[in-house]
Amino acid sequence: MGIKQIYLWRDTDSEPDSNYHKERHILQAELSGKGSEKAGGAEQQTMSVYLRVRPFSKEELSQDEDQNCVVIENSQMVTLNAPKGSATMKSSEKGIGLTVHKFSFSQVFGPETTQAELFDNTFRSQMLDFWDGKNALIFSYGVTNAGKTFTIQGTPEEPGILPRVLDATFHHIGDRQYEGMDLKPYLRNDAQCLDPDQVDQERWAKAAIFASVKDVRTSDSSSCSGKSLSSSCLSYSQTEAGSSQFALWAAFFEIYNECVYDLLQPSLGSRSKKRAALHVREDGAGNAYVKDLRWINIQTLDEACKLLQFGNKNRSAAATKMNHSSSRSHSIFTMKLLKTEGGTVRSVSEFSLCDLAGSERCNKTKTFGQRLKEAGNINNSLLILGKCITALHNNQNNRMKNSYIPFRESKLTKLFQAVLCGSGRASMIVNINQCASTYDETLHVMKFSAVAKQVVQVIPEKPLESLAPCLVGRGGKPLVSTRMLEEQALENVLSEDEPLDEDEANLYLLPQNELVNLFERLQTKLLAERRRNMKQEMEIRKEMGDAMLQQLMESEELRRRQIEELKESHQEQLENIFEMYKDAIKEHAYQSAMDTLENQYVPLDEFLDEQQKVEVCHFTELQAGVRVGDFIIQLPRRVYSFNNGPVMPHSSI
Ligand SMILES: Nc1ncnc2c1ncn2[C@@H]1O[C@H](COP(=O)(O)OP(=O)(O)OP(=O)(O)O)[C@@H](O)[C@H]1O
C-alpha cells in the first residue's frame, strides 16, 4: 500500500529544542502537501479525513462476507462495489444509482495497518498542536463493529490513538510535571486556583476512582496497559526547554440519548441508582462546556489508563442484533494541558477523542422500544453532525449566502462547535469493515465522509482564547486581570513568534517631525474612515427608515381598505335588515287588517234584519216623537184651562 513511514522522535541524540522545531517544520511541510495554506496569519486546511479498513474476522470469512466490496486503489483512493442482494445493487438494477463508487481520503489505511503506523501517519501534528497550546479533536465514525473503539482505545496488546497520545504527552512533560494539583481547568478555556481544601477533595476523588479500578483490573481487560509505549513504538524526547511546567487533567463522559453522563462518577457502580445527567452550558465567550464534569489530574500513563478503564466500565452498552456488546453512546475522552510559568497559567489546550456510536440506521439493527429511542437519538446527533459539516462546507463555497449551521441542535455538535469552526484542528477517522451484509451502511458512511473532507478549517496561528486563560479562585472570581494576561500574551506573541516587519521596525528610526506627519496622516485617514462609516450608517438608517415608512403606509392602506370593505358589508347588512323589517311590518298590518275585517264581518241576512229592526225602531221613535210633540203643543192650553177654565181652540199662548 506504500504508507509513508516517518519516525521523527527517533532522533534522540540531537538538541531537544532543535528537535521540536525540526518536527514542526517537517510536519508543516507534510501538511502543506495535504492541502493546507496560510492566509493572513491563519492556517486554512481541509479537514483531514482518514479511512481505516478493518480485517475480516474468522466468522465473517466463514459466513461468506468477503465479496470484494472494498478495493483499496492507492493510498488515497478506495472503490466500493455493491454486492448482490444489497439495496444499492437493487436500486441500480431499477436504474437508480450506481454499483461502483469511488472515494478519496487524506489517507487510506488497509487491514494490515498497525496501530503505530496509523498514529504516526495521522494524528501527530494534532498532538504537537496540543503541546503548543492549541486545541484538537479526533472523532471516529462508522457503523457498529467497524473498529472505531479499536482505533481510539485499542487493546492491551495493540494500544490505540488515545494511549499513544497520553504516552507521548507524559514523555513530553517528563520531569516538568506541575505537582501542585492546585491549578485546575475551569469552564472551557480558563484555569482555577484551588485552595488547600479543594486540593484535598481532588486527591480524595482521584483516590476513590483508583481504589475501585484495582478490583476491576483483575477481571476486566483494559485497552490501555499502563506500560510505556515508547519502547515498542516510538521514542519521544522532551522538546521545550525553559521554566514551563505542565499539568494534565482528564475527563471522560458519554452522550447517551441526548443526555451527558460523567463516566468518572464513582457512584455509577450501583445499578439501582439513576445516573445524573449533566448540563451543557456556555462560558462568557459562547464556548460550550459540560457543567460539573469531573476533571482528574493525571501524572502518569498508568493513572490515565486506570481512568480509561474506570470510565469504560461505566459506559452504557446495549445489545443490538449486529454486535452484542456494541456501544450505543458517543464516548468522549478529553485532556486539558495547563502550561504554567512562575505560577501563571500561560495556556490551556484541549485534546478530545470522540468515539462515536455506531451510525447504522434503525431498520438494519432491528431495534424496538428503548433501542429504537437510542437509535433515533444516535442517528439524530450524527445527522446533525452531518448537517453541520455540510452547512460549513456550503457556507465556505458560497460566502455571500451564509446558511444556518445547526450546532445547537445536538449536544455533540454544541460541544464541538468551537473546534469545528477553527478554534483547533479537527480530524476524522472513518472506520469501515468489508462485509457484504453491511455494504449499504458502509456506503452511507463513505458519502458522509466525502462531505467532511471538503470542509475547510481556518485556524488562527495563535487562537486568542489560548493566549489568555483567565485564572480564577473559589467561586470563579478572577484572580489576575484577564487584560493583564492578554497584554502579557500579546507581548509574548510579538517578542517570540512575530518579529516586527520592516516598516514597523523602521518606525523607531524616523525623526520626530516625520513621525508627527505620519501621525497626522493616519489621523486624517482615521477621520475619513469614520466619516465614511458614518455616511454609510446614515444611508443604511435612511434606507431602513424608508423601508419602514413604506411598510407602514402599505399596512395603513391595507387597513383602510379593510375598514371600507367592512363598512360596505355592514351597510348592506343593515339595508337587508331594514327591508326585512319593512316587509314584516307590512305583513303585520295586512294581517291585523284582515283580523279586524274578520271580527267585524256580519252576514247579509243578519245585517238586513238588523237594518229592518233599526228602521222599525226609528219609525216607532218618530211616531212617539209626534205624539210627544202634540202633547207639548197642547200642554200650555191644558195648563190654562186647568187654571182658567175652558179656552178657545187654536189660540196661542
Ligand atoms: N484494525 C483492526 N485489526 C484487528 N481487529 C480489529 C481491527 N479493527 C477492529 N477490530 C476488531 O473488530 C471488532 C469490532 O471492533 P470495535 O469494537 O472497535 O468496533 P466499533 O466500531 O467500535 O463498534 P461499536 O460501535 O459497537 O463500538 C473488535 O473485536 C476489534 O478487536
XYZ file of C-alpha atoms and ligand atoms in Angstrom:
684
model
C 0.000 0.000 0.000
C 3.014 2.195 0.355
C 2.265 4.137 3.511
C 4.955 6.682 4.259
C 6.765 5.838 7.495
C 8.180 8.811 9.381
C 9.874 8.271 12.729
C 10.503 11.809 13.856
C 11.147 11.118 17.515
C 13.884 8.570 16.892
C 16.478 11.338 16.711
C 17.060 11.447 20.461
C 20.714 12.469 20.311
C 20.153 15.909 18.921
C 19.262 19.023 20.924
C 15.748 18.900 22.414
C 14.862 22.388 21.209
C 16.036 21.874 17.703
C 14.236 18.530 17.687
C 10.931 20.116 18.461
C 11.229 22.801 15.823
C 12.510 20.312 13.276
C 9.435 18.145 13.926
C 7.137 21.108 13.490
C 8.805 22.128 10.250
C 8.644 18.654 8.771
C 5.018 18.306 9.811
C 4.152 21.696 8.386
C 5.827 20.711 5.134
C 3.808 17.490 5.196
C 0.626 19.410 5.838
C 1.274 21.864 3.053
C 1.348 18.843 0.781
C -2.054 17.854 2.200
C -3.910 20.963 1.200
C -3.053 23.440 3.932
C -2.217 27.060 3.216
C -1.616 30.196 5.224
C -3.682 33.312 4.756
C -3.247 36.425 6.877
C -1.664 34.602 9.814
C -4.365 31.942 9.762
C -3.899 28.420 8.531
C -6.504 27.176 6.104
C -6.814 23.479 5.776
C -9.390 20.977 4.660
C -10.433 18.680 7.457
C -8.253 15.560 7.499
C -10.398 12.525 6.946
C -8.659 9.154 7.170
C -10.106 5.819 6.212
C -9.298 2.618 8.059
C -10.490 -0.685 6.676
C -10.571 -3.401 9.291
C -9.618 -7.011 8.503
C -12.232 -9.740 8.294
C -12.788 -11.841 11.375
C -12.796 -15.657 11.033
C -16.582 -15.785 11.475
C -17.101 -13.203 8.767
C -14.964 -15.189 6.337
C -16.878 -18.351 7.150
C -20.166 -16.507 6.537
C -19.067 -15.554 3.018
C -18.880 -11.839 3.864
C -15.846 -11.347 1.612
C -17.330 -10.367 -1.742
C -14.692 -7.876 -2.811
C -16.874 -4.928 -1.779
C -13.953 -2.701 -0.734
C -10.975 -2.269 -3.033
C -8.112 -0.019 -1.977
C -6.843 1.580 -5.194
C -3.959 3.551 -3.701
C -3.002 5.387 -0.509
C -5.802 7.914 -1.042
C -8.446 6.195 -3.111
C -10.885 3.399 -2.437
C -13.596 1.776 -4.567
C -16.820 0.284 -3.256
C -18.547 -2.429 -5.312
C -22.135 -3.182 -4.414
C -22.644 -6.891 -3.624
C -25.596 -8.912 -4.890
C -28.647 -8.520 -2.726
C -27.651 -5.127 -1.330
C -30.138 -2.265 -1.544
C -27.635 -0.362 -3.699
C -27.493 -3.216 -6.211
C -31.293 -3.500 -6.273
C -31.655 0.243 -6.850
C -29.116 0.195 -9.641
C -30.968 -2.703 -11.298
C -34.003 -0.429 -11.343
C -31.899 2.248 -12.992
C -31.359 4.352 -9.830
C -27.785 4.914 -8.696
C -24.533 3.139 -9.419
C -22.994 -0.103 -8.277
C -19.454 1.281 -8.134
C -18.457 4.284 -6.016
C -15.019 5.836 -5.679
C -13.949 7.879 -2.649
C -10.785 9.749 -1.863
C -9.364 10.421 1.605
C -6.440 12.223 3.182
C -5.010 8.748 3.573
C -6.375 5.220 3.332
C -5.186 2.559 5.782
C -5.741 -1.040 4.822
C -6.438 -4.085 7.019
C -2.761 -4.766 7.594
C -2.017 -1.292 9.051
C -0.749 -1.443 12.610
C -1.863 0.903 15.366
C 1.584 2.513 15.430
C 1.583 3.135 11.673
C -1.838 4.717 11.845
C -0.837 7.006 14.692
C 2.466 8.053 13.140
C 0.893 8.976 9.837
C -2.126 10.814 11.076
C -2.515 12.481 14.429
C 0.966 13.549 15.492
C 0.506 17.072 14.167
C -2.566 17.483 16.347
C -0.625 16.216 19.335
C 2.096 18.783 18.700
C -0.617 21.445 18.482
C -1.915 20.291 21.837
C 1.517 20.629 23.418
C 1.778 24.020 21.760
C -1.347 25.376 23.493
C -3.835 24.678 20.709
C -6.984 22.590 20.674
C -7.505 19.355 18.795
C -10.350 16.982 18.107
C -10.388 13.494 16.652
C -13.576 11.618 16.076
C -14.099 8.122 14.802
C -17.094 7.490 12.584
C -18.523 4.306 11.201
C -21.084 1.576 11.587
C -21.125 -0.697 14.616
C -18.357 -3.265 14.663
C -16.251 -1.332 12.158
C -13.312 -0.810 14.507
C -13.887 2.665 15.988
C -13.131 1.710 19.595
C -10.209 -0.418 18.449
C -8.758 2.612 16.664
C -9.309 5.088 19.502
C -8.553 2.888 22.507
C -7.113 -0.326 21.082
C -6.299 -3.385 23.175
C -3.546 -4.006 25.767
C -1.509 -5.663 23.034
C -2.313 -3.080 20.396
C -2.938 0.278 22.072
C -4.897 2.792 20.047
C -4.545 6.512 19.440
C -5.594 7.628 22.929
C -2.977 5.647 24.915
C -0.378 6.747 22.388
C -1.257 10.433 22.762
C -1.189 10.046 26.548
C 2.127 8.243 26.472
C 3.698 10.797 24.166
C 2.330 13.663 26.264
C 3.799 12.255 29.502
C 7.144 11.855 27.730
C 6.846 15.434 26.543
C 6.142 16.604 30.094
C 8.933 14.464 31.543
C 10.183 15.943 34.791
C 8.324 19.195 34.199
C 5.228 17.870 35.888
C 3.342 20.520 37.896
C 2.856 18.506 41.083
C 0.777 21.085 42.953
C -2.654 19.900 41.804
C -3.925 23.345 42.760
C -4.352 24.578 39.186
C -7.358 23.045 37.540
C -9.159 23.648 34.248
C -12.170 25.907 34.617
C -15.051 26.358 32.186
C -13.867 25.920 28.626
C -10.541 27.736 28.416
C -9.713 29.055 31.858
C -7.946 27.780 34.944
C -8.915 27.783 38.587
C -6.568 28.212 41.519
C -7.660 25.742 44.214
C -7.309 26.345 47.947
C -5.862 23.531 50.162
C -9.338 22.150 50.989
C -10.205 21.889 47.351
C -6.866 20.225 46.609
C -7.655 17.619 49.299
C -11.022 16.991 47.688
C -9.324 16.464 44.355
C -6.947 13.940 45.874
C -9.780 12.010 47.530
C -11.814 11.926 44.324
C -8.816 10.583 42.444
C -8.015 8.026 45.135
C -11.647 6.812 45.173
C -11.573 6.144 41.456
C -8.247 4.361 41.546
C -9.286 2.263 44.525
C -12.233 0.834 42.604
C -10.169 0.269 39.472
C -7.839 -2.112 41.291
C -10.723 -4.556 41.663
C -11.730 -4.163 38.057
C -8.281 -4.704 36.618
C -8.070 -8.275 37.672
C -11.289 -9.236 35.853
C -11.584 -6.714 33.069
C -9.298 -6.412 30.118
C -8.089 -2.901 29.592
C -7.360 -1.246 26.309
C -4.506 0.584 27.943
C -1.809 -1.423 29.638
C -0.127 1.393 31.505
C 3.331 0.370 30.362
C 5.152 2.894 28.266
C 4.665 2.563 24.519
C 7.893 4.372 23.744
C 9.977 1.237 23.685
C 7.634 -0.631 21.394
C 6.696 2.149 19.022
C 8.400 5.488 19.175
C 10.809 7.256 21.408
C 9.882 10.760 22.431
C 12.139 13.490 23.598
C 11.357 16.413 25.807
C 11.100 19.229 23.411
C 10.988 22.620 25.039
C 13.494 23.985 27.456
C 12.689 26.714 29.939
C 10.802 27.072 33.177
C 7.456 25.811 31.887
C 5.622 23.158 33.810
C 2.609 21.133 32.763
C -0.477 19.810 34.477
C -2.609 17.280 32.628
C -6.254 16.850 33.585
C -8.667 14.417 32.040
C -12.408 13.931 31.862
C -14.368 11.058 30.391
C -18.040 11.345 29.568
C -20.641 9.956 27.253
C -23.628 11.298 25.400
C -26.394 8.743 25.582
C -29.920 9.503 24.356
C -29.004 13.211 24.161
C -28.025 13.264 27.866
C -24.483 13.831 29.072
C -23.216 11.424 31.751
C -19.949 11.612 33.608
C -18.100 8.311 33.280
C -15.807 9.205 36.168
C -18.565 9.339 38.783
C -17.778 6.578 41.306
C -21.429 6.091 42.327
C -22.211 4.686 38.922
C -21.323 1.195 40.134
C -24.617 0.718 41.939
C -27.273 -0.345 39.432
C -30.237 0.877 41.443
C -29.073 4.498 41.377
C -30.102 6.566 38.401
C -27.266 8.457 36.815
C -27.436 12.212 36.967
C -27.345 13.869 33.578
C -25.078 16.895 33.281
C -25.942 20.165 31.611
C -24.147 21.667 28.663
C -23.580 25.364 29.344
C -21.735 28.227 27.689
C -18.959 30.359 29.090
C -18.869 34.113 28.557
C -17.276 33.675 25.139
C -20.032 31.369 23.887
C -17.967 28.169 24.199
C -19.955 25.153 25.299
C -18.742 23.064 28.228
C -20.170 20.331 30.436
C -21.132 21.784 33.797
C -19.975 19.856 36.893
C -17.931 17.426 34.817
C -15.309 15.665 36.934
C -11.732 16.518 35.949
C -8.970 14.331 37.361
C -5.349 15.331 37.479
C -3.229 12.540 35.987
C 0.503 12.388 36.303
C 1.445 9.051 34.744
C 0.300 6.834 31.915
C -0.732 4.237 34.456
C -3.102 6.726 36.111
C -4.520 7.676 32.730
C -5.156 4.035 31.886
C -6.934 3.479 35.180
C -9.244 6.386 34.387
C -9.961 4.955 30.983
C -10.663 1.575 32.486
C -12.948 3.059 35.110
C -14.882 5.045 32.529
C -15.182 2.115 30.140
C -16.802 0.091 32.871
C -19.462 2.744 33.203
C -20.072 3.101 29.534
C -23.514 2.275 28.505
C -23.549 -0.651 26.174
C -26.707 -2.201 24.781
C -27.228 -5.279 22.694
C -28.214 -4.901 19.091
C -28.577 -7.610 16.530
C -25.360 -6.610 14.806
C -22.989 -6.555 17.720
C -23.974 -7.795 21.106
C -21.560 -5.629 23.051
C -21.829 -2.626 20.800
C -21.589 0.788 22.309
C -24.764 2.802 21.922
C -23.359 6.099 23.125
C -20.806 8.650 21.988
C -17.884 8.494 24.424
C -15.520 11.416 24.741
C -12.171 11.417 26.482
C -10.882 14.946 26.905
C -7.464 16.053 28.107
C -6.568 19.569 29.171
C -2.974 20.618 29.330
C -2.199 23.585 31.571
C 1.132 25.178 30.816
C 2.369 27.202 33.768
C 5.240 29.589 34.185
C 6.098 31.171 37.505
C 2.670 30.485 38.985
C 0.855 31.891 35.951
C -1.120 29.738 33.591
C 0.240 30.502 30.140
C -2.095 28.335 28.123
C -4.880 25.806 28.451
C -5.217 23.480 25.481
C -7.741 20.756 24.939
C -7.492 17.450 23.104
C -10.709 15.448 22.706
C -11.028 11.975 21.279
C -14.569 11.098 20.456
C -15.643 7.519 19.827
C -18.986 7.966 18.116
C -21.763 5.438 18.454
C -22.466 3.149 15.504
C -24.003 5.015 12.597
C -26.322 2.228 11.406
C -29.951 3.073 10.747
C -32.931 1.664 12.662
C -34.189 -0.854 10.116
C -30.823 -2.556 9.880
C -30.367 -3.100 13.583
C -33.919 -4.377 14.129
C -34.422 -2.106 17.072
C -37.528 -1.694 19.206
C -38.605 0.282 22.294
C -35.660 1.686 24.229
C -33.268 0.525 21.497
C -35.323 2.376 18.911
C -35.159 5.561 21.005
C -31.384 5.097 21.317
C -31.043 4.559 17.591
C -33.188 7.628 16.932
C -31.046 9.824 19.176
C -27.797 8.421 17.828
C -28.956 8.918 14.272
C -30.219 12.378 15.118
C -26.928 13.586 16.591
C -24.966 12.030 13.727
C -27.428 13.537 11.287
C -26.929 16.950 12.860
C -23.160 16.458 12.796
C -23.573 15.711 9.086
C -25.801 18.753 8.613
C -23.266 20.984 10.400
C -20.433 19.686 8.263
C -22.488 20.124 5.094
C -23.571 23.650 6.103
C -19.969 24.578 6.978
C -18.873 23.332 3.577
C -21.723 25.129 1.752
C -21.018 28.389 3.558
C -17.365 28.135 2.610
C -18.319 27.567 -1.017
C -20.783 30.418 -1.137
C -19.618 33.185 1.181
C -22.382 35.533 0.055
C -25.097 33.242 1.322
C -24.396 32.127 4.874
C -26.827 29.431 5.843
C -27.665 28.438 9.409
C -25.400 25.777 10.934
C -27.417 23.701 13.417
C -24.659 23.248 16.021
C -27.117 23.794 18.859
C -29.465 21.054 17.823
C -27.455 18.276 19.451
C -25.174 18.057 22.477
C -22.398 16.544 20.385
C -22.201 19.361 17.854
C -22.767 22.021 20.520
C -19.687 20.794 22.396
C -17.520 20.616 19.294
C -18.770 23.778 17.634
C -15.702 25.817 18.586
C -13.204 23.278 17.210
C -15.206 22.655 14.041
C -15.264 26.415 13.498
C -11.491 26.703 13.763
C -10.535 27.032 17.450
C -8.470 23.896 16.870
C -7.655 21.251 14.316
C -10.320 18.611 13.802
C -9.825 15.339 12.036
C -11.934 12.312 11.439
C -11.155 8.664 11.165
C -13.685 6.710 9.190
C -13.810 3.049 10.123
C -15.329 0.501 7.803
C -15.499 -3.242 7.605
C -15.553 -5.046 4.267
C -18.616 -7.172 4.975
C -21.163 -7.574 2.198
C -24.033 -7.577 4.719
C -23.264 -4.058 5.926
C -22.438 -2.651 2.496
C -25.313 -0.153 2.313
C -24.472 1.334 5.712
C -20.812 1.490 4.780
C -21.679 3.374 1.590
C -23.702 5.841 3.670
C -20.690 6.395 5.961
C -18.425 6.959 2.967
C -20.764 9.555 1.471
C -20.862 11.413 4.774
C -17.067 11.428 4.996
C -16.782 12.707 1.424
C -18.538 15.913 2.520
C -16.483 16.187 5.712
C -13.300 16.034 3.665
C -14.252 19.211 1.854
C -14.720 21.328 4.982
C -12.043 23.974 5.245
C -10.888 24.870 8.729
C -9.463 28.339 9.249
C -7.210 28.047 12.251
C -5.666 31.242 13.625
C -1.921 30.983 14.106
C -2.435 31.803 17.801
C -6.033 31.461 18.913
C -6.729 34.367 21.269
C -8.506 32.189 23.788
C -5.440 30.015 24.174
C -3.337 33.114 24.742
C -5.354 34.477 27.549
C -6.686 31.949 30.020
C -8.284 33.651 32.968
C -7.106 32.438 36.366
C -9.968 32.245 38.836
C -10.241 31.397 42.501
C -13.018 29.801 44.590
C -16.419 30.651 43.140
C -14.903 31.547 39.803
C -13.743 35.058 40.752
C -10.833 36.190 38.534
C -7.519 36.294 40.408
C -5.483 38.019 37.751
C -6.898 40.565 35.398
C -7.546 38.949 32.057
C -6.419 42.134 30.367
C -3.025 41.833 32.035
C -2.728 38.262 30.860
C -3.763 39.268 27.375
C -1.193 42.007 27.319
C 1.470 39.627 28.554
C 0.462 37.109 25.963
C 0.424 39.701 23.227
C 3.861 40.753 24.333
C 4.945 37.142 24.029
C 3.481 36.799 20.579
C 5.282 39.875 19.422
C 8.579 39.062 21.022
C 8.725 35.300 20.320
C 6.850 34.491 17.204
C 6.211 37.544 15.131
C 9.269 39.747 14.667
C 8.266 43.254 13.634
C 8.101 43.607 9.903
C 10.440 46.023 8.183
C 8.061 49.008 8.091
C 7.152 48.661 11.736
C 10.780 48.293 12.767
C 11.725 51.402 10.787
C 9.188 53.469 12.717
C 11.634 53.791 15.573
C 14.267 55.265 13.295
C 12.083 58.086 11.932
C 12.789 61.641 13.088
C 10.186 63.314 15.263
C 8.713 65.633 12.586
C 8.186 62.717 10.232
C 6.543 60.799 12.996
C 4.236 63.797 13.597
C 3.459 63.906 9.858
C 2.795 60.209 9.824
C 0.575 60.574 12.863
C -1.369 63.406 11.205
C -1.763 61.429 8.009
C -3.044 58.479 9.961
C -5.374 60.731 11.906
C -6.759 62.200 8.668
C -7.210 58.681 7.339
C -8.962 57.678 10.510
C -11.270 60.707 10.329
C -12.043 59.992 6.690
C -12.765 56.402 7.551
C -15.034 57.450 10.407
C -16.829 59.919 8.135
C -17.278 57.201 5.529
C -18.627 54.834 8.135
C -20.970 57.488 9.465
C -22.208 58.239 5.960
C -22.729 54.586 5.339
C -24.564 54.252 8.622
C -26.795 57.219 7.757
C -27.548 55.748 4.367
C -28.421 52.443 5.935
C -30.585 54.176 8.528
C -32.314 56.184 5.797
C -32.864 53.060 3.727
C -34.250 51.277 6.736
C -36.424 54.298 7.624
C -37.776 54.486 4.075
C -38.452 50.791 4.030
C -40.251 51.018 7.368
C -42.271 54.030 6.234
C -43.210 52.233 3.053
C -44.233 49.239 5.069
C -46.274 51.439 7.431
C -48.020 53.148 4.536
C -48.776 49.871 2.897
C -50.206 48.439 6.074
C -52.245 51.619 6.642
C -53.632 51.426 3.108
C -54.466 47.804 3.666
C -56.237 48.620 6.914
C -58.155 51.474 5.290
C -59.322 49.149 2.545
C -60.326 46.573 5.075
C -62.357 49.161 7.047
C -64.004 50.324 3.832
C -64.953 46.794 2.932
C -66.226 46.206 6.447
C -68.320 49.376 6.287
C -69.801 48.356 2.971
C -70.687 44.915 4.172
C -72.272 46.364 7.352
C -74.277 48.835 5.269
C -75.522 46.045 3.105
C -76.451 44.006 6.130
C -78.318 46.960 7.647
C -80.221 47.542 4.454
C -81.198 43.925 4.316
C -82.368 44.033 7.901
C -84.335 47.238 7.218
C -86.035 45.628 4.211
C -86.835 42.617 6.321
C -88.481 44.830 8.991
C -90.415 46.757 6.356
C -91.772 43.537 4.912
C -92.559 42.248 8.362
C -94.476 45.444 9.275
C -96.429 45.332 6.021
C -97.244 41.738 6.642
C -98.297 42.551 10.184
C -100.501 45.470 9.064
C -102.177 43.352 6.451
C -102.704 40.554 8.946
C -104.185 42.991 11.519
C -106.497 44.443 8.885
C -107.623 41.012 7.899
C -108.212 40.099 11.558
C -110.270 43.274 12.105
C -112.266 42.605 9.000
C -112.877 39.111 10.101
C -114.018 40.280 13.548
C -116.379 42.883 12.127
C -117.934 40.728 9.403
C -121.764 40.409 9.658
C -123.689 38.092 7.333
C -126.022 39.907 4.918
C -129.265 38.399 6.331
C -128.308 39.468 9.813
C -127.376 42.892 8.548
C -130.684 43.299 6.704
C -132.614 42.078 9.752
C -130.725 44.440 11.905
C -131.304 47.295 9.495
C -135.009 46.497 9.426
C -135.077 46.476 13.157
C -133.318 49.786 13.206
C -135.760 51.232 10.728
C -138.721 49.910 12.680
C -137.220 51.303 15.757
C -136.699 54.593 14.058
C -140.224 54.666 12.853
C -141.541 53.884 16.298
C -139.387 56.636 17.711
C -140.732 59.024 15.105
C -144.261 58.176 15.981
C -143.507 58.522 19.614
C -141.891 61.871 18.788
C -145.038 63.080 17.020
C -147.123 62.143 19.997
C -144.797 63.862 22.365
C -144.788 66.921 20.097
C -148.515 67.060 20.134
C -148.520 66.742 23.824
C -146.058 69.553 24.179
C -148.048 71.821 21.878
C -151.182 71.092 23.775
C -149.551 71.473 27.126
C -149.994 75.327 27.632
C -153.577 75.147 26.690
C -154.163 72.338 29.101
C -152.435 74.244 31.800
C -154.535 77.385 31.086
C -157.826 75.501 31.043
C -156.783 73.854 34.235
C -156.166 77.243 35.765
C -158.770 79.405 33.918
C -161.417 77.224 32.616
C -162.128 76.203 29.035
C -160.137 78.034 26.386
C -160.590 78.826 22.794
C -159.395 76.179 20.472
C -156.249 77.048 18.418
C -155.441 80.259 20.434
C -151.751 80.778 21.011
C -150.275 81.162 24.446
N -7.788 -2.895 12.524
C -8.192 -3.961 13.207
N -7.403 -5.030 13.318
C -7.834 -6.103 14.019
N -9.011 -6.211 14.633
C -9.820 -5.169 14.563
C -9.461 -4.005 13.844
N -10.478 -3.126 13.932
C -11.417 -3.729 14.693
N -11.026 -4.935 15.073
C -11.825 -5.872 15.876
O -13.175 -5.805 15.399
C -14.108 -5.865 16.462
C -15.023 -4.646 16.464
O -14.265 -3.502 16.687
P -14.772 -2.332 17.603
O -15.391 -2.828 18.847
O -13.660 -1.382 17.735
O -15.930 -1.765 16.686
P -16.747 -0.417 16.918
O -16.897 0.238 15.607
O -16.148 0.382 17.994
O -18.158 -0.953 17.383
P -19.192 -0.205 18.307
O -19.824 0.899 17.505
O -20.145 -1.243 18.635
O -18.447 0.323 19.475
C -13.288 -5.973 17.743
O -13.212 -7.292 18.114
C -11.928 -5.443 17.327
O -10.890 -6.032 18.093
